[in-house]
Each structure stands twice: as C-alpha cells, then as structure tokens.
Coordinates of C-alpha atoms in Angstrom, one line a residue:
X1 CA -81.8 0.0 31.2
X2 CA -84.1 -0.4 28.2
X3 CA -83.2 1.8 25.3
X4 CA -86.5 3.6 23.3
X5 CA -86.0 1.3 20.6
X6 CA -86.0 -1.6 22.4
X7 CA -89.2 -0.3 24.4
X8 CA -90.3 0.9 20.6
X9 CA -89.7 -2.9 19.4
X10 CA -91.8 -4.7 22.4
X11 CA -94.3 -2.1 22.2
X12 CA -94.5 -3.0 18.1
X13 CA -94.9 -6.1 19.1
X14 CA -97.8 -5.7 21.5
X15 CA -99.7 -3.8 19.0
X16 CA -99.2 -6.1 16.9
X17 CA -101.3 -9.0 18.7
X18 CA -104.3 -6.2 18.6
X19 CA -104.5 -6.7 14.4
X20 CA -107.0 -9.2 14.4
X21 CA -108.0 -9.1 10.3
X22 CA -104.5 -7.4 9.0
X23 CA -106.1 -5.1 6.8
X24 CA -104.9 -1.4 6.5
X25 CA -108.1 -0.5 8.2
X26 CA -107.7 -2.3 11.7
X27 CA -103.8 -1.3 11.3
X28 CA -102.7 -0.2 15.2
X29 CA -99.4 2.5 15.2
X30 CA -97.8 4.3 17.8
X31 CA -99.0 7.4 17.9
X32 CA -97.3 9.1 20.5
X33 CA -94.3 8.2 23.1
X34 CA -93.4 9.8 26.7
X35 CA -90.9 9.5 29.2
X36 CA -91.2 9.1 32.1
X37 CA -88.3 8.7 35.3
X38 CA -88.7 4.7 34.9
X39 CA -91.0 4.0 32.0
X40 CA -91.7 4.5 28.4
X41 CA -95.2 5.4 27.8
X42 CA -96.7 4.6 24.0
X43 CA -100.0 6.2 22.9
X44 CA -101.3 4.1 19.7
X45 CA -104.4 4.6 17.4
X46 CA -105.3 3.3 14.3
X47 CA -103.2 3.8 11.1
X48 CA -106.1 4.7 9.2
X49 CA -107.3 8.0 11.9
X50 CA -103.9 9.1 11.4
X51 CA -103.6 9.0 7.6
X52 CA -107.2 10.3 7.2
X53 CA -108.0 12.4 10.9
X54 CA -111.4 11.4 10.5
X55 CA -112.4 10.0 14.4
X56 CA -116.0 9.1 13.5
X57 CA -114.9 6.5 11.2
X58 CA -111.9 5.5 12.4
X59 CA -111.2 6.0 15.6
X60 CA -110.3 3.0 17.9
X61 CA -111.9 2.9 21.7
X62 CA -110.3 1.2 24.5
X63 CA -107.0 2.4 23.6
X64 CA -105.0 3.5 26.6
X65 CA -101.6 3.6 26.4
X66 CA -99.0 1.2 27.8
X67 CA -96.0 1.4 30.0
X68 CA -92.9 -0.2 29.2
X69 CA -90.9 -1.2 32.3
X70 CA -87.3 0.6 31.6
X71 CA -85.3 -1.7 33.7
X72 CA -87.3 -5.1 33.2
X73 CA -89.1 -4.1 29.8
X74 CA -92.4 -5.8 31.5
X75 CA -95.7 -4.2 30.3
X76 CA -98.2 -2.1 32.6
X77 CA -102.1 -1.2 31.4
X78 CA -104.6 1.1 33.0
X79 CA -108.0 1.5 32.4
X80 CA -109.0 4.4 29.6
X81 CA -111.1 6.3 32.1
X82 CA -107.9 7.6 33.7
X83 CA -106.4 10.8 32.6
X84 CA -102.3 10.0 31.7
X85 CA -101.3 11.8 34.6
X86 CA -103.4 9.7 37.0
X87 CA -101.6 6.7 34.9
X88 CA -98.4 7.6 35.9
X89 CA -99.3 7.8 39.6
X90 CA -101.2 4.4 39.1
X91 CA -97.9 3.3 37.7
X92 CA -95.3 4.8 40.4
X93 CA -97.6 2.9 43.2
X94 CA -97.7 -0.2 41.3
X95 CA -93.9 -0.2 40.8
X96 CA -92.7 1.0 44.0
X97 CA -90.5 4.0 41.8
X98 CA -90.0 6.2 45.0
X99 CA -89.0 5.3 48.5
X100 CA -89.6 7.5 51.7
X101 CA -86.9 6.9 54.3
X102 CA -86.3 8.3 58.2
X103 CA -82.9 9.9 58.2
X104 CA -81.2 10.2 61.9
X105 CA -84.4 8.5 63.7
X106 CA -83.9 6.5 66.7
X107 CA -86.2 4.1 67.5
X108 CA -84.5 4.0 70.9
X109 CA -86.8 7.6 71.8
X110 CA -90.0 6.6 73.0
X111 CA -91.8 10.2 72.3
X112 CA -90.1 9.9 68.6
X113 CA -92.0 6.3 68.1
X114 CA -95.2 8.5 68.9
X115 CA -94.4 11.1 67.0
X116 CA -93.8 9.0 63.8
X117 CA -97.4 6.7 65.1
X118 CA -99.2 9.4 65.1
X119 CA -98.2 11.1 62.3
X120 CA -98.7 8.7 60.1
X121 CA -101.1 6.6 61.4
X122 CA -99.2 3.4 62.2
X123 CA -100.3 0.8 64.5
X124 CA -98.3 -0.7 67.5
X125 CA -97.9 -3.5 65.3
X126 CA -96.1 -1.6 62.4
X127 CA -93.6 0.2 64.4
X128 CA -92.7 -2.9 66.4
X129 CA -91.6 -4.4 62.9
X130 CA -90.0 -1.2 61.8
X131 CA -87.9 -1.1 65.2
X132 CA -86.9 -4.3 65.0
X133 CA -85.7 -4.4 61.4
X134 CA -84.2 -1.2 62.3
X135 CA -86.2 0.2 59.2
X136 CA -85.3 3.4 57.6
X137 CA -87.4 2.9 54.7
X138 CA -91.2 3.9 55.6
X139 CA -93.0 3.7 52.3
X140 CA -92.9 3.2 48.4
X141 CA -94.7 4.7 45.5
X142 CA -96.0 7.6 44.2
X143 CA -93.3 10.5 44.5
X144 CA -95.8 13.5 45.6
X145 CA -97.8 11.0 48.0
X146 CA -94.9 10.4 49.3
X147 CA -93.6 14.3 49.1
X148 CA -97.1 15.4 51.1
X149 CA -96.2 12.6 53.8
X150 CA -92.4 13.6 54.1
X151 CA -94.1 17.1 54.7
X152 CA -96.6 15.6 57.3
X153 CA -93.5 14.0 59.4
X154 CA -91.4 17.3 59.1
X155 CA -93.9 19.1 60.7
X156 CA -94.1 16.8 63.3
X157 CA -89.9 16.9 63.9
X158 CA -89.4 13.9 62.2
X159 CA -86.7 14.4 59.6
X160 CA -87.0 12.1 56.2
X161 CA -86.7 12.1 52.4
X162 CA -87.9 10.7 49.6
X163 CA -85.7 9.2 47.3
X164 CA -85.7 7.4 43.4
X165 CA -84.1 4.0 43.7

C-alpha cells in the first residue's frame, strides 16, 4: 500500500512535468488532497492563485485532479467537465474497486438461471460461461451501481453482496 507521501512524491513529480518556463508564475502546487477507499486524489493550481487568490490572472484551466493508484501508485485522469464525485465513480469502474458476487446460488436450478437472466439482463451466452466457471463473481466497479444491482437480484430472490477486494 502506498503511503500519502509516497503518493505526495509521484504526484510532485507529475506536476512537475506541467512547469514548462520554471518561473514562479507558471509554478503548479498541490492544492488540495482526498482519500479515497483505493486512491489518493490531488487537486493542484497554480502557486501564484494561491499566494495572491486572484483567479482572473492566475488561475490555471484544464486542471483536474489526479488519482494515485494506492496499491500500484499508477496515475488516473478524467476530464475537467466531471464534478469529483462523478471522478471517483469513473475511477471505481476503471479500476474494478468493488466486486458483486452470488452467495448460495446453484447454477444446477433452472428457474434460478432465469431468475438471475432476467434480472440482470444476461444473455444465454453469459450464464453458460458463468455456470461453467462455476462463477460467483457477477460484476466489478462502481460500489453503488453495484449496490442498486445487488438490490435488483434481492428482489428477485437471488441473494448476493458486494464486496472491496
């Protein structure tokens, strides 16, 4: 696991390929960090806006944050017209952070195959390969996606959990 400081030092790092002319006035800092379950998120800005608070003149555009990987240290960017919650969703799908398994399902009961098809929308195809890997493990990402379809297979009397691995 990567401690903050070690996020802090790639994320110095990174910031510091953005100072094209190394003058005081282009200077990029961390501005801000967050925490998430499986990431360290640094804001940055311009030294100069922080020193001064005057946006107009120095405020930077095309600044999104960046994620730090806690377990690999590898770097993730989104696109600035995303609010930072909507990042951290982008970022749970891209990095696969939560799992959604089948607890006690048998794939040996032909009206709980339907159930499960037709609850979430599976093909033929996709419960053949989950019945013959003898998968428990249904989908990956983003923890309340995956919360709303643990709810929509519940109701359905298919019992499953989400899970952080």
């Amino acid at each position: 696991m990567l401690s903050l400081e070690q996020a802090r030092q790639i994320a110095e790092q990174k910031l510091q390929q953005g100072n094209f002319t190394g003058t005081d006035d282009d200077l990029l800092v961390i501005s801000e960090v967050t925490e998430i379950i499986d990431a360290w998120i640094f804001s940055y800005t311009s030294k100069k806006l922080l020193e001064t608070g005057d946006t107009l003149k120095y405020g930077i555009c095309g600044n999104a944050p960046f994620f730090i990987s806690k377990t690999d240290g590898s770097i993730s960017t989104f696109g600035t017209s995303f609010h930072l919650e909507t990042m951290i969703k982008l970022y749970a799908e891209e990095r696969n952070t939560w799992k959604l398994r089948l607890v006690n399902f048998s794939f040996n009961n032909v009206h709980n195959i339907y159930k499960l098809k037709n609850s979430l929308n599976l093909s033929f195809a996709d419960i053949k390969q989950l019945k013959e890997s003898n998968a428990s493990l249904i989908d990956k990402g983003d923890k309340e996606r995956l919360t709303e379809l643990s709810s929509v297979l519940h109701a359905n009397g298919i019992e499953s959990v989400v899970t952080l691995d």
